[in-house]
Coordinates of C-alpha atoms and ligand atoms in Angstrom, one line a residue:
X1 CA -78.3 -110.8 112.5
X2 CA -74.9 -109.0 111.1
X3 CA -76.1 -106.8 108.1
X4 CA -73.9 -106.8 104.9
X5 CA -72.4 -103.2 103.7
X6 CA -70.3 -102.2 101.5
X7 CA -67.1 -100.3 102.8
X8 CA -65.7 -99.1 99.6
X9 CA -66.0 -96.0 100.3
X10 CA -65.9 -94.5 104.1
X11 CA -65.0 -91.1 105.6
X12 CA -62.7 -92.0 108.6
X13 CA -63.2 -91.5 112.2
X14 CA -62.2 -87.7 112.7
X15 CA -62.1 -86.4 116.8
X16 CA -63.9 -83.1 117.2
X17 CA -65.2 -83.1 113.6
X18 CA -67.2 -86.4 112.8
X19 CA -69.9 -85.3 114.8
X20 CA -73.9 -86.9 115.1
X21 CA -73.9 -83.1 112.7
X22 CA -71.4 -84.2 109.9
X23 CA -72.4 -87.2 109.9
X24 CA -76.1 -85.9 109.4
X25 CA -74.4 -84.1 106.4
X26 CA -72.8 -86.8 105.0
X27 CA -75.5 -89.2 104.6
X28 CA -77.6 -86.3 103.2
X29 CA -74.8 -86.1 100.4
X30 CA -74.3 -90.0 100.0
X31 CA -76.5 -92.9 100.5
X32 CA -73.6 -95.5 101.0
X33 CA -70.8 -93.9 102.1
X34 CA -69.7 -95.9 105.0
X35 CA -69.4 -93.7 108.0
X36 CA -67.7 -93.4 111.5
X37 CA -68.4 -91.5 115.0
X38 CA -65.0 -89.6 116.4
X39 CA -63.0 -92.0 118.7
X40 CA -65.1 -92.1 122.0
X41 CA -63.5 -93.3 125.0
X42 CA -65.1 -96.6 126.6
X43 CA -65.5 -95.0 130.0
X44 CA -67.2 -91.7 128.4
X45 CA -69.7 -94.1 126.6
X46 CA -70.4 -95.8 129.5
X47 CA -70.8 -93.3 132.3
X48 CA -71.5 -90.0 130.3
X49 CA -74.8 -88.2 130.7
X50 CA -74.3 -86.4 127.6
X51 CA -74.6 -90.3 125.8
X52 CA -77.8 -89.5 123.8
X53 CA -76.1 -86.5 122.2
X54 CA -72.6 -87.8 121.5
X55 CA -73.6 -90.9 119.7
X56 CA -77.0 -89.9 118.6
X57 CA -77.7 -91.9 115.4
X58 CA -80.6 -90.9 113.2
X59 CA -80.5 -92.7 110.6
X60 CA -76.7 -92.5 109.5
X61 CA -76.4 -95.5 109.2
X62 CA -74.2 -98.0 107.6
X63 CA -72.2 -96.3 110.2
X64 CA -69.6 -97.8 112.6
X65 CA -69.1 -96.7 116.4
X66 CA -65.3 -96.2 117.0
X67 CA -63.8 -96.6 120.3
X68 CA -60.9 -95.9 122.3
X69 CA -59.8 -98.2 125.5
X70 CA -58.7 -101.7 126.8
X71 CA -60.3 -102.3 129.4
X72 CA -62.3 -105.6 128.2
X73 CA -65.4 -105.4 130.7
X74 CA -65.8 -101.4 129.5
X75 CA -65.5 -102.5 126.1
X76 CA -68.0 -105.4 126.1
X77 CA -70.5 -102.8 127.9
X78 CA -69.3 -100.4 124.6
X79 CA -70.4 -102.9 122.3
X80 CA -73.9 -103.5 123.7
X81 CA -74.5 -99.8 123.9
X82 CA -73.2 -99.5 119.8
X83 CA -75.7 -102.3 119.2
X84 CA -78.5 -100.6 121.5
X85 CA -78.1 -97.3 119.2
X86 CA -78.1 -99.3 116.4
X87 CA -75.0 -99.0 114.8
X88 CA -73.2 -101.5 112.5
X89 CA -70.3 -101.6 113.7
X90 CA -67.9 -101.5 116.5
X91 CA -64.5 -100.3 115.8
X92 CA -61.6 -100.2 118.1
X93 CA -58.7 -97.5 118.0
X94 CA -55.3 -98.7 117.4
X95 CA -54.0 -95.9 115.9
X96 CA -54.1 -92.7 117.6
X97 CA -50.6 -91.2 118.8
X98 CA -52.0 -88.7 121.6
X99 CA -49.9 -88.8 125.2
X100 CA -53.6 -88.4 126.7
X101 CA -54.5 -91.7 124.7
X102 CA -51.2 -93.6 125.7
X103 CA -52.3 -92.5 129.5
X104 CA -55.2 -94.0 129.6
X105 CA -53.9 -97.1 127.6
X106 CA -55.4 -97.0 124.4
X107 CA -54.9 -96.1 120.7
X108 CA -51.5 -96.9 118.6
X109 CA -49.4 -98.0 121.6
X110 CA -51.5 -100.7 121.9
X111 CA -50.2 -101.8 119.1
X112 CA -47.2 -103.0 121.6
X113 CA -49.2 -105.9 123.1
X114 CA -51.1 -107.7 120.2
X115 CA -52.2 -110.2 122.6
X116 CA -54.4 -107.5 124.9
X117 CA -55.5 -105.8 121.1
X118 CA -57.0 -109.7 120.5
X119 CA -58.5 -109.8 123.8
X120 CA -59.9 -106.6 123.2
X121 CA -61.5 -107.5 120.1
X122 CA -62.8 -110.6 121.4
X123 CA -64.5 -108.6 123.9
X124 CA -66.1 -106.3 121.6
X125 CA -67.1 -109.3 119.2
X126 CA -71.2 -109.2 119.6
X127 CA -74.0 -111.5 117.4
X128 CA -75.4 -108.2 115.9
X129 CA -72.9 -106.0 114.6
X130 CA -69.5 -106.0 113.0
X131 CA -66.6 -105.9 114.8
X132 CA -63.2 -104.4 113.3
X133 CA -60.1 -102.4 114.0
X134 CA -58.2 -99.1 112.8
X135 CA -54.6 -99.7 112.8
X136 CA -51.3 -97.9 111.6
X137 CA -48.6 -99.9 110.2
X138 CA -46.1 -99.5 113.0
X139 CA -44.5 -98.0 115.6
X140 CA -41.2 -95.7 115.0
X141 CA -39.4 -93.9 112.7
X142 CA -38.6 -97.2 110.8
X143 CA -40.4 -99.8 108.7
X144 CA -40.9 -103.6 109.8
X145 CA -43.2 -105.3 107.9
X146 CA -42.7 -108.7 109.9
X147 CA -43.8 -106.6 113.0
X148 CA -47.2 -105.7 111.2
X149 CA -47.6 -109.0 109.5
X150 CA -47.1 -110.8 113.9
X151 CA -49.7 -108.4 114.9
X152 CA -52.4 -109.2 112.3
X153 CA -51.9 -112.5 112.5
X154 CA -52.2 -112.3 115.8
X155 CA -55.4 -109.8 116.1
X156 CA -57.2 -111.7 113.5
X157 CA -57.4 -114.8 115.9
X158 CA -60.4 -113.0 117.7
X159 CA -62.3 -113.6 114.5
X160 CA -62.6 -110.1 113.1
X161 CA -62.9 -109.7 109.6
X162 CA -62.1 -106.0 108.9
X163 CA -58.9 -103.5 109.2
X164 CA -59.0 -100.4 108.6
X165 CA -55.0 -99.5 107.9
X166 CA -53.8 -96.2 108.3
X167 CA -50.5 -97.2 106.3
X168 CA -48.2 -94.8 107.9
X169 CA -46.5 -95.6 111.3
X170 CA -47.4 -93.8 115.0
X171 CA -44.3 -91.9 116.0
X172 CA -45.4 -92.2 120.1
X173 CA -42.6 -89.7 121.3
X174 CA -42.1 -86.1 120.6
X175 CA -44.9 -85.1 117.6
X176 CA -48.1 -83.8 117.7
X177 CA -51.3 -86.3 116.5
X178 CA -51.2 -83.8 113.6
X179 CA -47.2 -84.2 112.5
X180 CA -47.9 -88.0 112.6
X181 CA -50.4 -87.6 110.1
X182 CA -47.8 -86.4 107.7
X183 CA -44.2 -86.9 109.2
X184 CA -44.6 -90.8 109.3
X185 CA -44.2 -91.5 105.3
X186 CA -47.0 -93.4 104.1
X187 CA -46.2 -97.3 102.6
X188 CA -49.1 -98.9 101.2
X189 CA -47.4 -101.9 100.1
X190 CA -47.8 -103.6 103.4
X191 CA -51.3 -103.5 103.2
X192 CA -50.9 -105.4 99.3
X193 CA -49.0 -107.7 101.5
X194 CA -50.8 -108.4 104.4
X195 CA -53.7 -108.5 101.9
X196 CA -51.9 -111.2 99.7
X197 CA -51.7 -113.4 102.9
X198 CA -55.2 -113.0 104.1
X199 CA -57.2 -112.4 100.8
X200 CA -60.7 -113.6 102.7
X201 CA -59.8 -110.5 105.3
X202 CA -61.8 -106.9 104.7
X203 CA -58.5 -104.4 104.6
X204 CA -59.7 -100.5 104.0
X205 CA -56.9 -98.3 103.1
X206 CA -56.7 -94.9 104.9
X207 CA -53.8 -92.2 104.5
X208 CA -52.7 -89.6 102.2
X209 CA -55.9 -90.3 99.7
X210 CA -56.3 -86.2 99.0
X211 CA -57.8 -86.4 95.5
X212 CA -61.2 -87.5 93.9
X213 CA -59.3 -89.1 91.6
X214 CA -56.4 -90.7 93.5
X215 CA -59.5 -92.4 95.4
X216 CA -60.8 -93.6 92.3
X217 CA -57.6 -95.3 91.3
X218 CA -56.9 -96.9 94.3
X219 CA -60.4 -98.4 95.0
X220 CA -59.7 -100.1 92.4
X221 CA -56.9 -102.1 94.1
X222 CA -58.0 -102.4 97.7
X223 CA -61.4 -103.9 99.4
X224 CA -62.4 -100.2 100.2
X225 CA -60.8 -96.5 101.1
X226 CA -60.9 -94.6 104.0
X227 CA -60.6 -90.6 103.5
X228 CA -60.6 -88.0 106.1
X229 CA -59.1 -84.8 105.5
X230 CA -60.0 -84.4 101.9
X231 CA -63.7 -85.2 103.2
X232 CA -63.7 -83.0 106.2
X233 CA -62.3 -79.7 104.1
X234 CA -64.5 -80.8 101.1
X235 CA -67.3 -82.3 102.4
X236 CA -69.6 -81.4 98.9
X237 CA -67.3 -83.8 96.7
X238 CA -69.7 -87.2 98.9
X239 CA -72.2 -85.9 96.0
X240 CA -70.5 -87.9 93.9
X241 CA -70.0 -91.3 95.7
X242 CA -73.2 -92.9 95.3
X243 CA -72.4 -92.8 91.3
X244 CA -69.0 -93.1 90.9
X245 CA -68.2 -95.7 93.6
X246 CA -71.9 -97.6 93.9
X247 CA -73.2 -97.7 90.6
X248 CA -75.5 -94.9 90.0
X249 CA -77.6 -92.9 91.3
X250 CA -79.4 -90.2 89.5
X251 CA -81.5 -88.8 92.3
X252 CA -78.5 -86.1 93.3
X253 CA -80.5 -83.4 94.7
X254 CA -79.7 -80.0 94.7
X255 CA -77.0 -78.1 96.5
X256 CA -80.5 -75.7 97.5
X257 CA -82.3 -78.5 99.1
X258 CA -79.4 -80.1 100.5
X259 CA -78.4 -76.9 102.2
X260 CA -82.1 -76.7 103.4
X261 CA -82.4 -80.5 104.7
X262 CA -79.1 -80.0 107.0
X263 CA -80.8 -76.4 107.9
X264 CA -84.1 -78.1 109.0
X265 CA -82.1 -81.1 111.0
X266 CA -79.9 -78.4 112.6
X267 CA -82.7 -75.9 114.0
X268 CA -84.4 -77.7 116.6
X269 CA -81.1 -78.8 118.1
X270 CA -80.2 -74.8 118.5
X271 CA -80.8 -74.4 122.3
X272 CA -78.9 -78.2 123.2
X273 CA -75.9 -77.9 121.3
X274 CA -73.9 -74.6 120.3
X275 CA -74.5 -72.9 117.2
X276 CA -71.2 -73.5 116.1
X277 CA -70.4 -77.1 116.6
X278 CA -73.8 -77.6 115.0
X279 CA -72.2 -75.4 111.8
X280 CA -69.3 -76.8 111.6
X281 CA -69.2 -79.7 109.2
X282 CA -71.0 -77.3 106.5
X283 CA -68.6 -74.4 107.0
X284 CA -65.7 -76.1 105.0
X285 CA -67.6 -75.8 101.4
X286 CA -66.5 -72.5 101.2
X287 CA -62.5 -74.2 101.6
X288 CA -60.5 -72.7 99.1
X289 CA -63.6 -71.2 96.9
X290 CA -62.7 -67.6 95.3
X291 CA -65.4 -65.2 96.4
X292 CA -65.9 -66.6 99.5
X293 CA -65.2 -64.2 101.9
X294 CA -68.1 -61.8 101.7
X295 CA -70.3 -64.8 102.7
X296 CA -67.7 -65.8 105.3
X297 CA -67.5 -62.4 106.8
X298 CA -71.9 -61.9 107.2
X299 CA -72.1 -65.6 108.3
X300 CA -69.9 -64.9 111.0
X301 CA -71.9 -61.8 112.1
X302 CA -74.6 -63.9 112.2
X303 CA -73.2 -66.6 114.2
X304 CA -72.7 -63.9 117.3
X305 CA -76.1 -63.6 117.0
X306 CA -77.1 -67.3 116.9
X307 CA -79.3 -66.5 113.7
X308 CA -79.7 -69.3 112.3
X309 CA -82.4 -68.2 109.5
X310 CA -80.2 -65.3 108.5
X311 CA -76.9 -68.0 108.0
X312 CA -79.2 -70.2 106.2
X313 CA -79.7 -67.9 103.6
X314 CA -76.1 -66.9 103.2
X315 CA -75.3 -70.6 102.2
X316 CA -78.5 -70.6 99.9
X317 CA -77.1 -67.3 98.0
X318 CA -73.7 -69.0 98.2
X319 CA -75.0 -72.0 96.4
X320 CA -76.6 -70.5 94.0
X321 CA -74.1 -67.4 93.1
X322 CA -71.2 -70.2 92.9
X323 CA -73.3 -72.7 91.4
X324 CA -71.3 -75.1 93.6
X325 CA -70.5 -78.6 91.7
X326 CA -68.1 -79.8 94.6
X327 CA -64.6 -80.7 93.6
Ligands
LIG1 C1 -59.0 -83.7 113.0 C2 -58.7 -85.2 113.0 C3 -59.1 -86.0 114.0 C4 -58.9 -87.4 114.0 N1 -59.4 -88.2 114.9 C5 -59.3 -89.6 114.8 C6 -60.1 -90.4 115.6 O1 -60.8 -90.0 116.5 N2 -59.9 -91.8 115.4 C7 -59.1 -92.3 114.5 O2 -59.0 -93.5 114.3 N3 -58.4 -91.5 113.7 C8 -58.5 -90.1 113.8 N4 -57.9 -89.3 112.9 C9 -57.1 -89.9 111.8 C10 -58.0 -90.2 110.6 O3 -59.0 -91.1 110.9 C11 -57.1 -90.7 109.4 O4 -56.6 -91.9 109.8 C12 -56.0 -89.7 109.0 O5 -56.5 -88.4 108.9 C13 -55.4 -90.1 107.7 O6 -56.4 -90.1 106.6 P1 -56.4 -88.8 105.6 O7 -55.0 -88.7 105.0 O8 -57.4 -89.2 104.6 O9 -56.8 -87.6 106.4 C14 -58.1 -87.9 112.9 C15 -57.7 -87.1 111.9 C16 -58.0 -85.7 111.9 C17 -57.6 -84.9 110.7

């Protein structure tokens, strides 16, 4: 049985960075934030010994399981697994620019042949859990909304019932995955109008959301947003979700005991996963924070020396010395 969750707020799928770790964090921040693994390629999910570590899901749940492929046998095997570790959600990339991704056949230049994306979300399509898709709005330097309004009518045949739109285009020649998260300009008007035409469909907006309050304003014109980079370099400001975009929720607990809750997760994973990639997701809070850098500069230190009690404490006196509100 499919659970209902809310998707108003979600942090989106980031590669190298939304680890089983941040996502730890982020759930120890936010009750309901909906949540998202980093793209994981079908073939890695099925064959890779490392699976238990990669996807590991403790309890971070409503969380959705994002993949990358079209191969429809590897992704019907994807979706069982998602279901197995007890996700909510299978998600399908249709938006990542990368000339590794295009090799392999997956990601925004799918968005070429809207009949395999269908097949591929028919294949994914399971009794148990959500299926959805992450999107941009095109291909190219130039806008065309009839092209995005043939390919959602198209995809949305298989049945899905959420999109996650990254309303910029993929550029799929000659810039980096990072320049097309900037260089495309954004146009969230297509997803008003694709919403206009299918109001009973879930669309998430993602792209370009870089301020609490700019999130704020615009959840209150779409189904749900989707932030990523204002999450990942800010991780602190999910304290807030739970009350400002679910109602209330006056059981924020400290920035002490939250440090100490992802400390006492982290430990006895020291020895099976490196000290940094474990850190990672809670180094950002000190992002653009004057005063900083003499907890910076001993935290590093410490890291050489895989001390994790010793780092803990830096981000305890941190904490406290800042008084860190999150912003
Ligand atoms: C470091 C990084 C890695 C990303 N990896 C993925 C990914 O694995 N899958 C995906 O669909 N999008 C990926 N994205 C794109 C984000 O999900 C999102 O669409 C994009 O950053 C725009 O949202 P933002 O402006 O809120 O950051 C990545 C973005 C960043 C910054």
């Amino acid at each position: 049985m499919k659970q209902i969750h809310s998707r108003k707020f979600c942090v989106a799928p980031m590669m190298g960075y939304t680890t089983p770790y941040a996502r730890k964090l982020y759930r120890i921040l936010s009750k309901n934030t909906f949540l998202f693994t980093e793209m994981i390629a079908t073939k890695t999910l099925i064959n890779s010994k490392k699976r238990d570590l990669i996807i590991e899901n403790e309890d971070h749940n409503p969380v959705a399981l994002q993949v990358g492929g079209s191969n429809l046998n590897d992704l019907k095997k994807s979706s069982r697994i998602a279901n197995e570790y007890n996700y909510d959600e299978i998600n399908l990339n249709v938006g990542c620019p990368s000339k590794a991704v295009q090799k392999g056949s997956f990601g925004a230049c799918l968005m070429q042949d809207k009949k395999l994306v269908r097949q591929c979300l028919e294949s994914l399509q399971n009794k148990h859990i959500e299926t959805s898709m992450k999107c941009r709005i095109g291909l190219g330097k130039n806008f065309n909304y009839d092209y995005f309004e043939e390919f959602i009518d198209e995809v949305l045949k298989s049945g899905i019932k959420i999109i996650y739109v990254h309303a910029r285009n993929a550029i799929l020649g000659g810039i980096s995955p990072k320049a097309n998260r900037t260089i495309p300009p954004l146009n969230y008007e297509f997803v008003n109008k694709i919403k206009t035409k299918y109001p009973k469909i879930t669309f998430i907006l993602n792209g370009g959301i870089d301020s609490f309050d700019k999130a704020i304003n615009l959840s209150e014109n779409y189904d749900g947003i989707m932030l990523g980079r204002l999450v990942q370099n800010n991780p602190f400001l999910l304290k807030k979700i739970d009350e400002v975009f679910y109602g209330g929720n006056d059981n924020v607990e400290s920035d002490e005991k939250i440090i100490s809750s992802y400390f006492n997760y982290i430990r006895p994973k020291l020895g099976q996963e490196t000290i940094f990639r474990l850190l990672s997701p809670i180094l950002n809070i000190f992002f653009g924070i004057p005063n900083s850098k003499k907890f910076r500069i001993k935290i590093n230190y410490y890291l050489k020396n895989n001390n994790l009690d010793l780092i803990e404490d830096q981000f305890m006196k941190f904490v406290v010395d800042q008084k860190f509100v999150g912003n």
